[in-house]
Coordinates of C-alpha atoms in Angstrom, one line a residue:
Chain D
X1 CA 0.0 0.0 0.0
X2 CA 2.6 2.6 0.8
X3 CA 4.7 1.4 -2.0
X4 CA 2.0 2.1 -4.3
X5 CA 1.4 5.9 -2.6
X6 CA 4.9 6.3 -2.9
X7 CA 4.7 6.4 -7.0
X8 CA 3.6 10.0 -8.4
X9 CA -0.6 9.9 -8.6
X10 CA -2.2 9.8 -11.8
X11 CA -4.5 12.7 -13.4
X12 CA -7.2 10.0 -12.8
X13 CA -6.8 10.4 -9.1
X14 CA -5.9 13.3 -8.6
X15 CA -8.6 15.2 -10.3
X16 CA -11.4 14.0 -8.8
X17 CA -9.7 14.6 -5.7
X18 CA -9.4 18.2 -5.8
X19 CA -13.1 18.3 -7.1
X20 CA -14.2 17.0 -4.1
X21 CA -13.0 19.1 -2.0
X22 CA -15.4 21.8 -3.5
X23 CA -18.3 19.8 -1.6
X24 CA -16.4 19.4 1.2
X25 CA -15.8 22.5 2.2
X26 CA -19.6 23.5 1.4
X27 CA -21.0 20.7 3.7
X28 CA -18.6 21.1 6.3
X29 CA -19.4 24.5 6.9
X30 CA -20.8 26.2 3.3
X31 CA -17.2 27.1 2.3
X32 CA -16.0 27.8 -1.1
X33 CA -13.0 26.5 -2.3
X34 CA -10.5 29.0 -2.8
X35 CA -6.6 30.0 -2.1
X36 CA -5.6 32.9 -2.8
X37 CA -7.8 34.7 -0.6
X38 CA -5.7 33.5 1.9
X39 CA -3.1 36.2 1.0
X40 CA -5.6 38.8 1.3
X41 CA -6.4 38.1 4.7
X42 CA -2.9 37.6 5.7
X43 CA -2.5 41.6 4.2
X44 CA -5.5 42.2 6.4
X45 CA -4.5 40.3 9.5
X46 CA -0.5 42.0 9.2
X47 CA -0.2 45.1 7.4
X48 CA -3.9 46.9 6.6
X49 CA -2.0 50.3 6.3
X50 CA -5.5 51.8 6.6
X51 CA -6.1 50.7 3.3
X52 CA -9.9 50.2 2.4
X53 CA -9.6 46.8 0.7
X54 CA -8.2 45.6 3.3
X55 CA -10.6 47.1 6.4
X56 CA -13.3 43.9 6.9
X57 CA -12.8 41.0 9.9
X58 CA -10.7 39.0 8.4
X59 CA -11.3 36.4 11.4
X60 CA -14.5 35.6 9.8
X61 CA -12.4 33.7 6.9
X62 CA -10.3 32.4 9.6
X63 CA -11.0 29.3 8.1
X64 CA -9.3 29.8 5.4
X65 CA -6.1 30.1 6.6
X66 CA -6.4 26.6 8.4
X67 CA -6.9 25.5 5.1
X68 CA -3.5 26.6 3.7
X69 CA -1.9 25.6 7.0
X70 CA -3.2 22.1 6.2
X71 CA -2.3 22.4 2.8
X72 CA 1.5 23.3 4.3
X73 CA 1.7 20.5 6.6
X74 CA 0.4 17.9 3.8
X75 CA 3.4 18.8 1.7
X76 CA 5.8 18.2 4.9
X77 CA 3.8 14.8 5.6
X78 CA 3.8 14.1 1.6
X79 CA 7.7 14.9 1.4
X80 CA 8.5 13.1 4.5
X81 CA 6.4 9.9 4.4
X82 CA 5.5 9.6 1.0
X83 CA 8.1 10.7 -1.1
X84 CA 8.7 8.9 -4.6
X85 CA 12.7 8.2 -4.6
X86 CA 13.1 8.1 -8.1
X87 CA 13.7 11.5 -10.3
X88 CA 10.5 13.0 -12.1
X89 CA 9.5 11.6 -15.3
X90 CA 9.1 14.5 -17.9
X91 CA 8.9 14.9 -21.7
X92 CA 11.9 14.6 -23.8
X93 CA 11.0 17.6 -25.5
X94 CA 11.6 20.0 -22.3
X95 CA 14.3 17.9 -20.7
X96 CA 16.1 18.9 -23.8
X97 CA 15.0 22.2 -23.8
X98 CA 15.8 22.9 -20.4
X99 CA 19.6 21.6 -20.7
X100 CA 20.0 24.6 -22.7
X101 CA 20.0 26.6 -19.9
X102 CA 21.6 24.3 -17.4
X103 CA 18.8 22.8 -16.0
X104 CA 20.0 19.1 -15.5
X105 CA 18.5 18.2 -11.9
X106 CA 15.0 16.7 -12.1
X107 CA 15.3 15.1 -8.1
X108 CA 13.1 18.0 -6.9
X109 CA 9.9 19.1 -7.7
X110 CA 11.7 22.5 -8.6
X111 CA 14.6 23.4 -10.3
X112 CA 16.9 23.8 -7.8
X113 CA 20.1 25.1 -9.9
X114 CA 17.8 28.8 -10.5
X115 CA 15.4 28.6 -7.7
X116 CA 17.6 28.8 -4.6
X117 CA 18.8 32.0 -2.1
X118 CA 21.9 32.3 -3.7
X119 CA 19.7 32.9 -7.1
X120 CA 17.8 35.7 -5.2
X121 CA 21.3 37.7 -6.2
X122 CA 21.3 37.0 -9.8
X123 CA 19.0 38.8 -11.8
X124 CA 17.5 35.6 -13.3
X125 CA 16.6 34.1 -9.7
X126 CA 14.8 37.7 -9.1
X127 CA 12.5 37.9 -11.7
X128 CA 11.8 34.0 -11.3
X129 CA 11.0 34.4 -7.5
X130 CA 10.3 38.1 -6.8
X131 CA 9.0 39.1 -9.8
X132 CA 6.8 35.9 -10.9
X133 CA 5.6 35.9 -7.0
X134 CA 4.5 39.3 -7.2
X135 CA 2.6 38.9 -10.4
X136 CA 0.7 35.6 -8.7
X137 CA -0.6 38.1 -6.2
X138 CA -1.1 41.0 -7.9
X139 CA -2.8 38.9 -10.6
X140 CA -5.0 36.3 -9.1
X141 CA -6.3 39.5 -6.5
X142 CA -7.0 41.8 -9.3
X143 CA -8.9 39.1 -11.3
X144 CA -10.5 37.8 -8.5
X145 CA -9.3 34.3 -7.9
X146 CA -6.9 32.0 -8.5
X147 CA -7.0 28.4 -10.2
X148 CA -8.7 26.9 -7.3
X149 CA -11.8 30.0 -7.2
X150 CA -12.1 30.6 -10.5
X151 CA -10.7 27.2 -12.7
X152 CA -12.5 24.9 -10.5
X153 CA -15.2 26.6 -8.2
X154 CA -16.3 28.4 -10.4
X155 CA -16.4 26.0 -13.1
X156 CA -18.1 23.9 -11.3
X157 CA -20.9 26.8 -10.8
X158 CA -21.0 27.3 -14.2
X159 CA -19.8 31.1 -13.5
X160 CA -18.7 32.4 -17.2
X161 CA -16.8 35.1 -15.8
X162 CA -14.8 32.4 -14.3
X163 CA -14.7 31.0 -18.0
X164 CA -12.9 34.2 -18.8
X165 CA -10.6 34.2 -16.1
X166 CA -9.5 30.8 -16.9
X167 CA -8.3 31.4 -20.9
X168 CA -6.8 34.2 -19.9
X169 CA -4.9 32.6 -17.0
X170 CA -4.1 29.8 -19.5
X171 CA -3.0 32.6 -22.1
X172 CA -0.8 34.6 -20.2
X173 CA 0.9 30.9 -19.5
X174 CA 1.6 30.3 -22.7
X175 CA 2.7 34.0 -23.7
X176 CA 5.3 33.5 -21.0
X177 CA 6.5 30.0 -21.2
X178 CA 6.5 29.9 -25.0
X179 CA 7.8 33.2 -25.8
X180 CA 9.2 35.2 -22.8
X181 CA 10.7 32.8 -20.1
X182 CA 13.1 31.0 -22.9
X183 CA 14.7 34.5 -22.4
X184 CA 14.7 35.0 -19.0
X185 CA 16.2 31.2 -18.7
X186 CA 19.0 32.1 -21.3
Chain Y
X1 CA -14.0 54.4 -12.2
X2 CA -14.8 53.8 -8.8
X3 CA -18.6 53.5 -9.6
X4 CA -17.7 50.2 -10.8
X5 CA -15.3 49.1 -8.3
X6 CA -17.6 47.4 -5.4
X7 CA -17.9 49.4 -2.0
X8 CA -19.7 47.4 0.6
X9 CA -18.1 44.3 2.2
X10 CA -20.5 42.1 1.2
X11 CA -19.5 42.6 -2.7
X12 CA -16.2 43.0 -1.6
X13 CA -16.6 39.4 -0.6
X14 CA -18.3 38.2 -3.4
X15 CA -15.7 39.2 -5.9
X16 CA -13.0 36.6 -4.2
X17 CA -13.4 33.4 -3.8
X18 CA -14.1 34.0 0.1
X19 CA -17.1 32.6 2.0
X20 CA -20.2 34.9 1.6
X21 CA -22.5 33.6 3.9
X22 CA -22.9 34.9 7.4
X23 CA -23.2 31.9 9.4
X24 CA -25.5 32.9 12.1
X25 CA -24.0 29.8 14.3
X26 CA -21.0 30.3 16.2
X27 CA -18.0 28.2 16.9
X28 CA -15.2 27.7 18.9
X29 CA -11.8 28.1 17.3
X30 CA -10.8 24.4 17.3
X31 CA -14.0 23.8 14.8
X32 CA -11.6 25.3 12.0
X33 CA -9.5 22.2 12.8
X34 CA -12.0 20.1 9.8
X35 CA -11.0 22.7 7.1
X36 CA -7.0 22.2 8.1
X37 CA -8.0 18.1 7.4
X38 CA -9.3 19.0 4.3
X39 CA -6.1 21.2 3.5
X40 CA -3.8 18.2 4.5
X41 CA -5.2 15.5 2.7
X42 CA -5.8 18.4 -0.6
X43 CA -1.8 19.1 0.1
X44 CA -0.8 15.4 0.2
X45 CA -2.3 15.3 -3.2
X46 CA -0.9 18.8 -4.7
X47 CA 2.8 16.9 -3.7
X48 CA 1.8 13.1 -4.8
X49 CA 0.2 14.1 -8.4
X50 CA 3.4 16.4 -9.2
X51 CA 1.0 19.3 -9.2
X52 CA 3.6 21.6 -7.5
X53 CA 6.2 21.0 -9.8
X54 CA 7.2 23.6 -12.0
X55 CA 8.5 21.3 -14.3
X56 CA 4.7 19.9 -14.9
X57 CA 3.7 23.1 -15.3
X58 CA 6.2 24.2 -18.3
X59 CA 4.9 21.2 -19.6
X60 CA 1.4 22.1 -19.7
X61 CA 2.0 25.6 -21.4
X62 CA 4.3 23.6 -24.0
X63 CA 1.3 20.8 -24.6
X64 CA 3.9 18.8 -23.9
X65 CA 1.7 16.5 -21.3
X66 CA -1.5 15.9 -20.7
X67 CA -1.6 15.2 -16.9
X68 CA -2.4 19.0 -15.5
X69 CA -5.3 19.2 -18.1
X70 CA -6.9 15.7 -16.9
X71 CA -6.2 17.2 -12.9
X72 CA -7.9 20.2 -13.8
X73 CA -10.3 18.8 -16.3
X74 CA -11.3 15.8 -14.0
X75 CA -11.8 18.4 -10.9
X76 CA -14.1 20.8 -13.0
X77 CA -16.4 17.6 -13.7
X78 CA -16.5 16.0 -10.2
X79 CA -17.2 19.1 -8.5
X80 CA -19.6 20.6 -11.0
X81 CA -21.2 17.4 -10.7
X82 CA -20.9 17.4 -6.8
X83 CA -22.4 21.1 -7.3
X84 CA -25.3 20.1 -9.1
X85 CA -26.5 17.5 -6.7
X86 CA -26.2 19.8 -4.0
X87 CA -28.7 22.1 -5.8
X88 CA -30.7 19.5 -7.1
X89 CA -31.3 17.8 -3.7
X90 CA -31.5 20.9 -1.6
X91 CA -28.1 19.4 0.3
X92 CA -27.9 21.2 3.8
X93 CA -24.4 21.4 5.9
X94 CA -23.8 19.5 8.3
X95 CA -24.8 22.0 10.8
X96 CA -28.3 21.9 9.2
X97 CA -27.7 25.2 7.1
X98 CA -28.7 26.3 3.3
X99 CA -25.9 26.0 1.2
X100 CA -25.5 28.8 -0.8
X101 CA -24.2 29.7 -4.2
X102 CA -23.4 33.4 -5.7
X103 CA -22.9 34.6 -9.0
X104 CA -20.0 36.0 -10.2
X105 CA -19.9 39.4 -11.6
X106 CA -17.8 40.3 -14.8
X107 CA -15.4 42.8 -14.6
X108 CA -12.2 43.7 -16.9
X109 CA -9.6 42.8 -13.8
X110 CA -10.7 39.7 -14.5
X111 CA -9.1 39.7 -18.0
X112 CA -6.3 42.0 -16.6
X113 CA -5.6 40.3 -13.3
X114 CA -6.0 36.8 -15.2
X115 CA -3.4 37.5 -18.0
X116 CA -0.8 38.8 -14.9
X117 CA -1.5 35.9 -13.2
X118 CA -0.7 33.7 -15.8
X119 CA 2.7 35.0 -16.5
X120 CA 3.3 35.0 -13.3
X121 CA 2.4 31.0 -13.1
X122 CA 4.2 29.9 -15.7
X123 CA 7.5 31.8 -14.0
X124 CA 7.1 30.9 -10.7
X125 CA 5.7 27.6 -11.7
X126 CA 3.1 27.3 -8.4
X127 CA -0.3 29.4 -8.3
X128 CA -0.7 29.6 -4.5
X129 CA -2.0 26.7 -3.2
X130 CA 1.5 25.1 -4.6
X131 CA 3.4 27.8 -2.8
X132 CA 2.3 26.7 0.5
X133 CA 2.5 22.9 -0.4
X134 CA 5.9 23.6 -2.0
X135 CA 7.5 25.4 1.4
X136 CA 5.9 22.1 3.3
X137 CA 8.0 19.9 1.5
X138 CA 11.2 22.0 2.4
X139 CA 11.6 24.2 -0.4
X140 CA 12.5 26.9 1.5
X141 CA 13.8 29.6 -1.0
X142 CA 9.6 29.7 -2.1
X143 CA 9.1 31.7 1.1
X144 CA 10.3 34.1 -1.1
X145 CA 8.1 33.6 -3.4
X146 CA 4.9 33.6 -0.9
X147 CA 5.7 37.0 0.7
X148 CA 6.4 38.6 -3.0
X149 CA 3.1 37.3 -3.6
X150 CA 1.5 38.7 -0.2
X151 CA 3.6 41.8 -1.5
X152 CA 1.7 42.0 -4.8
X153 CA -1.5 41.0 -3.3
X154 CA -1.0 44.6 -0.9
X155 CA -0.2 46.2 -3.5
X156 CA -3.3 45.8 -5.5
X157 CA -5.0 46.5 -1.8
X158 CA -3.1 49.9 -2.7
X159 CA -3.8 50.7 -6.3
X160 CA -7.1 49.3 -6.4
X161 CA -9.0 52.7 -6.7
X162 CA -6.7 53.8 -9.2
X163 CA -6.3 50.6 -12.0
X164 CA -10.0 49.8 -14.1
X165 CA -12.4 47.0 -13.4

């Protein structure tokens, strides 16, 4: 049994998975499934700066920040108990791609020759970690949602402004790892 | 602008993907403890299915795999399923309450914001769920990551009046 959870999960499983957490959360206490609220209440909860956005009781969405605590401490237990030992399987294609810009180690579920501290001093590591962070937050606040609110929650309720959210999410991906990150990597 | 931009906390709250309803029980603290279960076992699986990795991501914005679109794909239909027999049947919470659904609103930050999002995705590799999951699994330089992210999350807190929706 644990040999088996030890091997990486398939889509199959893993899908329904985080789709069923959407009715969790509603029938445990009429929750709705998203993430990057969390950061917005952390702002609220640490630095409101008098700043009207951020001026409502954020203790009433305590909840959500159990959630990404759990979400935290499944990634320790996942990494400490449950870990697959062998390197990640990816497609030729990228592997290739990748070893154009030095990107050889595939143990982590990162790679760890850009993304480390020392990288924070290199311009590349800064616009990978500072500057893409900041863009996840600016982003997924000024459109509302993240890939768990919009991509799945609201999905699932059929919301179309969600639709929209979505193909744009999935078209700034591709504008950046098709035409901007190959230059950033070089 | 700011006609459009959403005064009251209530559509404040509506706009993220924040609980709307105003319970009228109360709880102690320690109730919270069910949605950090949740968050584990929805952690174990971010790590297990690779969903974290930034390398499965680059290979979803090349087409070069088709695992992150079955993840998402699969979770849209089991939870719009899930959604639709709560609606259907009237399902109640577990404490006995209406379960309630909103509509989202349109607004252009949703195209803006999305688009900045999703170059900031494919760089970073992690939306935030991942970030958390990533700095469990002892990936500590993505604490970086998380407080740029809490940075850019204040700063739209800042410029919010100011940029159109």
């Amino acid at each position: 049994m644990i040999e088996w959870l030890k091997q990486p999960w398939p889509w199959y499983v893993a899908g329904p998975l985080i789709g069923l957490t959407v009715p969790a959360l509603l029938l445990i206490g009429n929750k709705k499934f998203g993430i990057s609220s969390s950061l917005r209440h952390i702002c609220a909860a640490c630095l409101p700066a008098n700043i009207h956005y951020f001026k409502y009781d954020w203790k009433k969405e305590i909840w959500n920040l159990f959630f990404v605590g759990g979400i935290f401490l499944g990634g320790f237990i996942a990494a400490q108990f449950l870990a697959n030992p062998l390197p990640m399987q990816v497609n030729p294609n990228l592997v290739a791609e990748l070893k154009g810009y030095g990107i050889t180690d595939y143990s982590q579920l990162i790679p760890t020759e850009i993304f480390n501290w020392g990288g924070l001093l290199h311009l590349k590591g800064w616009l990978l970690m500072v500057v893409g962070g900041f863009l996840v937050g600016f982003g997924t606040r000024y459109a509302g949602g993240c890939t768990s609110g919009h991509s799945i929650t609201g999905l699932s309720n059929l919301q179309w402004p969600s639709l929209v959210a979505t193909i744009c999410f999935m078209a700034g991906g591709f504008i950046m790892a098709n035409l901007i990150l190959p230059f950033i990597l070089r | 602008m700011s006609n459009n931009i959403p005064d009251n906390d209530f559509e404040l709250r509506s706009l993220d993907a924040t609980c709307l309803n105003e319970s009228e029980l109360v709880h102690p603290y320690w109730y919270n403890l069910k949605y950090l279960v949740v968050g584990i076992i929805f952690g174990i699986v971010f790590v297990k299915a690779e969903i974290i990795s930034w390398f499965r991501i680059q290979e979803m914005f090349r087409l070069q795999s088709f695992h992150m679109y079955g993840v998402i794909g699969s979770a849209v239909v089991v939870g719009a399923i899930s959604v639709f027999i709560i609606k259907k049947f009237k399902i109640k919470t577990i404490y006995g309450e209406d379960i309630q659904f909103e509509e989202k609103k349109f607004n252009v930050g949703q195209i803006y914001g999305g688009l900045l999002f999703g170059l900031g995705w494919a760089i970073t590799g992690a939306c935030p769920g991942p970030l958390f999951a990533q700095i469990g699994t002892g990936i500590s330089v993505t604490i970086v990551t998380l407080l740029s992210a809490i940075a850019g999350t204040w700063f739209y807190g800042l410029v919010r009046n100011k940029i159109p929706h």
